[in-house]
Amino acid sequence: MTGYADFVDPIDYASEIARRQPKRVIMLTDPMDRIVEARFQNEFKAALNDAGVNVEQRMIAAADTDRHNLRHAAIIAGLACRIDE
C-alpha cells in the first residue's frame, strides 16, 4: 500500500475514462519504479484497454533514486501530442 489514507485506485475509473473517449493516452513507465511498480501500471493499462481505451505505453528510465519522476518526459510527450493535432 501507499501509506496514504486517501488512496485511490485508478483502475476503478477506467470505464469513466473510456466514456470520455480520449483521443490519445500515453503512459510513461519506468520498469524499476519504486513508488508505483510497473506491474500496477501495466494492470491500469490493461483495465483501460479492456474498457476500450487505446493506450500507448512507453518504457523509459527516470533519473531520480525512486525511478518515478518522469515529469520532463511527460511534458515532452504532451507537447508531441499537441504537434500531432
N, C-alpha and C. Protein backbone atom coordinates (compact mmCIF):
# COMPACT_ATOMS: atom_id res chain seq x y z
N MET A 1 0.83 -1.19 0.00
CA MET A 1 0.00 0.00 0.00
C MET A 1 0.87 1.24 0.00
N THR A 2 0.24 2.35 -0.27
CA THR A 2 0.96 3.61 -0.39
C THR A 2 1.29 4.25 0.96
N GLY A 3 0.54 3.89 1.99
CA GLY A 3 0.71 4.55 3.27
C GLY A 3 -0.18 5.77 3.42
N TYR A 4 -0.90 6.12 2.36
CA TYR A 4 -1.79 7.27 2.41
C TYR A 4 -3.20 6.82 2.75
N ALA A 5 -3.89 7.61 3.57
CA ALA A 5 -5.26 7.28 3.96
C ALA A 5 -6.26 7.50 2.82
N ASP A 6 -5.91 8.37 1.87
CA ASP A 6 -6.82 8.72 0.79
C ASP A 6 -6.44 8.03 -0.52
N PHE A 7 -6.00 6.78 -0.42
CA PHE A 7 -5.57 6.01 -1.59
C PHE A 7 -6.69 5.89 -2.61
N VAL A 8 -6.36 6.11 -3.87
CA VAL A 8 -7.29 5.97 -4.98
C VAL A 8 -6.69 4.99 -5.97
N ASP A 9 -7.46 4.00 -6.36
CA ASP A 9 -7.01 3.05 -7.37
C ASP A 9 -7.54 3.52 -8.72
N PRO A 10 -6.65 3.94 -9.63
CA PRO A 10 -7.13 4.46 -10.92
C PRO A 10 -7.88 3.42 -11.74
N ILE A 11 -7.67 2.15 -11.47
CA ILE A 11 -8.40 1.10 -12.20
C ILE A 11 -9.90 1.26 -11.99
N ASP A 12 -10.29 1.77 -10.82
CA ASP A 12 -11.71 2.00 -10.54
C ASP A 12 -12.34 3.01 -11.50
N TYR A 13 -11.52 3.80 -12.17
CA TYR A 13 -12.01 4.86 -13.05
C TYR A 13 -11.82 4.56 -14.53
N ALA A 14 -11.41 3.36 -14.86
CA ALA A 14 -11.14 3.01 -16.26
C ALA A 14 -12.37 3.19 -17.14
N SER A 15 -13.52 2.75 -16.68
CA SER A 15 -14.73 2.87 -17.51
C SER A 15 -15.15 4.33 -17.66
N GLU A 16 -14.95 5.12 -16.62
CA GLU A 16 -15.27 6.56 -16.70
C GLU A 16 -14.34 7.25 -17.70
N ILE A 17 -13.07 6.88 -17.68
CA ILE A 17 -12.12 7.43 -18.64
C ILE A 17 -12.54 7.04 -20.05
N ALA A 18 -12.94 5.81 -20.24
CA ALA A 18 -13.36 5.34 -21.56
C ALA A 18 -14.58 6.10 -22.06
N ARG A 19 -15.51 6.42 -21.17
CA ARG A 19 -16.72 7.17 -21.57
C ARG A 19 -16.36 8.54 -22.12
N ARG A 20 -15.25 9.09 -21.69
CA ARG A 20 -14.83 10.42 -22.18
C ARG A 20 -14.15 10.34 -23.55
N GLN A 21 -13.90 9.13 -24.03
CA GLN A 21 -13.32 8.86 -25.34
C GLN A 21 -12.08 9.70 -25.62
N PRO A 22 -11.03 9.51 -24.83
CA PRO A 22 -9.81 10.29 -25.08
C PRO A 22 -9.23 9.99 -26.46
N LYS A 23 -8.72 11.04 -27.11
CA LYS A 23 -8.12 10.87 -28.43
C LYS A 23 -6.84 10.06 -28.36
N ARG A 24 -6.08 10.30 -27.31
CA ARG A 24 -4.78 9.64 -27.20
C ARG A 24 -4.38 9.55 -25.73
N VAL A 25 -3.90 8.38 -25.35
CA VAL A 25 -3.38 8.19 -24.00
C VAL A 25 -1.97 7.60 -24.12
N ILE A 26 -1.02 8.30 -23.53
CA ILE A 26 0.34 7.82 -23.49
C ILE A 26 0.71 7.60 -22.03
N MET A 27 1.11 6.40 -21.70
CA MET A 27 1.52 6.06 -20.34
C MET A 27 3.03 5.89 -20.34
N LEU A 28 3.69 6.63 -19.46
CA LEU A 28 5.14 6.52 -19.31
C LEU A 28 5.43 5.66 -18.10
N THR A 29 6.25 4.65 -18.26
CA THR A 29 6.53 3.71 -17.19
C THR A 29 8.03 3.46 -17.10
N ASP A 30 8.57 3.59 -15.89
CA ASP A 30 9.92 3.13 -15.63
C ASP A 30 9.77 1.74 -15.02
N PRO A 31 10.30 0.71 -15.67
CA PRO A 31 10.14 -0.65 -15.14
C PRO A 31 10.70 -0.83 -13.73
N MET A 32 11.57 0.07 -13.31
CA MET A 32 12.18 -0.03 -11.98
C MET A 32 11.57 0.95 -10.98
N ASP A 33 10.41 1.51 -11.29
CA ASP A 33 9.74 2.49 -10.43
C ASP A 33 9.54 1.91 -9.04
N ARG A 34 9.96 2.66 -8.03
CA ARG A 34 9.83 2.21 -6.63
C ARG A 34 8.59 2.79 -5.94
N ILE A 35 7.93 3.75 -6.58
CA ILE A 35 6.74 4.37 -5.99
C ILE A 35 5.48 3.66 -6.48
N VAL A 36 5.34 3.55 -7.78
CA VAL A 36 4.22 2.82 -8.39
C VAL A 36 4.84 1.76 -9.28
N GLU A 37 4.87 0.54 -8.79
CA GLU A 37 5.53 -0.54 -9.51
C GLU A 37 4.94 -0.70 -10.91
N ALA A 38 5.81 -1.07 -11.85
CA ALA A 38 5.39 -1.24 -13.24
C ALA A 38 4.24 -2.23 -13.37
N ARG A 39 4.20 -3.25 -12.53
CA ARG A 39 3.11 -4.23 -12.65
C ARG A 39 1.74 -3.58 -12.40
N PHE A 40 1.69 -2.59 -11.50
CA PHE A 40 0.43 -1.89 -11.26
C PHE A 40 0.09 -0.97 -12.42
N GLN A 41 1.11 -0.36 -13.01
CA GLN A 41 0.87 0.48 -14.19
C GLN A 41 0.39 -0.38 -15.36
N ASN A 42 0.96 -1.57 -15.49
CA ASN A 42 0.53 -2.50 -16.54
C ASN A 42 -0.92 -2.93 -16.33
N GLU A 43 -1.31 -3.14 -15.07
CA GLU A 43 -2.69 -3.51 -14.77
C GLU A 43 -3.65 -2.37 -15.12
N PHE A 44 -3.24 -1.14 -14.87
CA PHE A 44 -4.07 0.01 -15.22
C PHE A 44 -4.21 0.11 -16.74
N LYS A 45 -3.11 -0.09 -17.45
CA LYS A 45 -3.16 -0.08 -18.92
C LYS A 45 -4.12 -1.16 -19.42
N ALA A 46 -4.04 -2.36 -18.85
CA ALA A 46 -4.92 -3.45 -19.26
C ALA A 46 -6.39 -3.10 -18.97
N ALA A 47 -6.65 -2.48 -17.84
CA ALA A 47 -8.03 -2.09 -17.50
C ALA A 47 -8.55 -1.05 -18.49
N LEU A 48 -7.70 -0.11 -18.87
CA LEU A 48 -8.11 0.89 -19.86
C LEU A 48 -8.37 0.22 -21.21
N ASN A 49 -7.47 -0.68 -21.61
CA ASN A 49 -7.67 -1.41 -22.86
C ASN A 49 -8.98 -2.19 -22.84
N ASP A 50 -9.25 -2.87 -21.74
CA ASP A 50 -10.48 -3.65 -21.60
C ASP A 50 -11.73 -2.76 -21.69
N ALA A 51 -11.57 -1.50 -21.25
CA ALA A 51 -12.69 -0.55 -21.30
C ALA A 51 -12.81 0.12 -22.66
N GLY A 52 -11.86 -0.18 -23.56
CA GLY A 52 -11.94 0.37 -24.91
C GLY A 52 -11.04 1.55 -25.19
N VAL A 53 -10.12 1.84 -24.27
CA VAL A 53 -9.18 2.95 -24.47
C VAL A 53 -7.88 2.41 -25.03
N ASN A 54 -7.43 2.99 -26.13
CA ASN A 54 -6.16 2.61 -26.71
C ASN A 54 -5.05 3.35 -25.97
N VAL A 55 -4.16 2.62 -25.35
CA VAL A 55 -3.09 3.21 -24.55
C VAL A 55 -1.75 2.87 -25.18
N GLU A 56 -0.95 3.89 -25.40
CA GLU A 56 0.41 3.71 -25.87
C GLU A 56 1.32 3.79 -24.64
N GLN A 57 1.93 2.69 -24.27
CA GLN A 57 2.80 2.67 -23.09
C GLN A 57 4.25 2.70 -23.53
N ARG A 58 4.98 3.65 -22.98
CA ARG A 58 6.40 3.80 -23.30
C ARG A 58 7.23 3.52 -22.06
N MET A 59 8.19 2.64 -22.23
CA MET A 59 9.12 2.33 -21.15
C MET A 59 10.28 3.32 -21.22
N ILE A 60 10.55 3.96 -20.11
CA ILE A 60 11.57 5.00 -20.07
C ILE A 60 12.21 5.01 -18.69
N ALA A 61 13.46 5.36 -18.61
CA ALA A 61 14.18 5.39 -17.33
C ALA A 61 14.10 6.77 -16.70
N ALA A 62 13.67 6.81 -15.45
CA ALA A 62 13.67 8.06 -14.69
C ALA A 62 15.03 8.23 -14.03
N ALA A 63 15.41 9.47 -13.81
CA ALA A 63 16.75 9.76 -13.28
C ALA A 63 16.80 9.81 -11.75
N ASP A 64 15.66 9.93 -11.09
CA ASP A 64 15.67 10.06 -9.63
C ASP A 64 15.89 8.71 -8.96
N THR A 65 16.22 8.73 -7.68
CA THR A 65 16.55 7.49 -6.97
C THR A 65 15.35 6.55 -6.85
N ASP A 66 14.13 7.09 -6.84
CA ASP A 66 12.93 6.24 -6.78
C ASP A 66 12.49 5.77 -8.16
N ARG A 67 13.15 6.26 -9.19
CA ARG A 67 12.85 5.89 -10.58
C ARG A 67 11.38 6.17 -10.93
N HIS A 68 10.86 7.29 -10.37
CA HIS A 68 9.44 7.60 -10.53
C HIS A 68 9.19 8.91 -11.27
N ASN A 69 10.08 9.86 -11.14
CA ASN A 69 9.83 11.20 -11.66
C ASN A 69 10.09 11.25 -13.17
N LEU A 70 9.02 11.21 -13.91
CA LEU A 70 9.11 11.28 -15.37
C LEU A 70 8.48 12.58 -15.87
N ARG A 71 8.54 13.61 -15.04
CA ARG A 71 7.90 14.89 -15.35
C ARG A 71 8.37 15.45 -16.69
N HIS A 72 9.67 15.53 -16.90
CA HIS A 72 10.18 16.11 -18.15
C HIS A 72 9.76 15.28 -19.36
N ALA A 73 9.82 13.98 -19.23
CA ALA A 73 9.39 13.11 -20.32
C ALA A 73 7.90 13.29 -20.60
N ALA A 74 7.11 13.49 -19.55
CA ALA A 74 5.67 13.70 -19.71
C ALA A 74 5.39 15.02 -20.44
N ILE A 75 6.15 16.04 -20.12
CA ILE A 75 5.98 17.33 -20.80
C ILE A 75 6.29 17.18 -22.28
N ILE A 76 7.38 16.50 -22.58
CA ILE A 76 7.76 16.28 -23.98
C ILE A 76 6.69 15.46 -24.72
N ALA A 77 6.18 14.42 -24.07
CA ALA A 77 5.14 13.60 -24.69
C ALA A 77 3.88 14.43 -24.93
N GLY A 78 3.53 15.26 -23.96
CA GLY A 78 2.35 16.13 -24.12
C GLY A 78 2.52 17.11 -25.26
N LEU A 79 3.71 17.70 -25.37
CA LEU A 79 3.97 18.62 -26.47
C LEU A 79 3.93 17.91 -27.82
N ALA A 80 4.45 16.69 -27.85
CA ALA A 80 4.40 15.92 -29.09
C ALA A 80 2.97 15.64 -29.51
N CYS A 81 2.09 15.40 -28.57
CA CYS A 81 0.68 15.18 -28.87
C CYS A 81 0.07 16.44 -29.47
N ARG A 82 0.43 17.59 -28.93
CA ARG A 82 -0.10 18.86 -29.45
C ARG A 82 0.37 19.10 -30.89
N ILE A 83 1.60 18.73 -31.18
CA ILE A 83 2.15 18.92 -32.52
C ILE A 83 1.41 18.02 -33.52
N ASP A 84 1.03 16.82 -33.06
CA ASP A 84 0.37 15.85 -33.93
C ASP A 84 -1.08 16.21 -34.24
N GLU A 85 -1.64 17.18 -33.52
CA GLU A 85 -3.06 17.51 -33.72
C GLU A 85 -3.31 18.20 -35.05
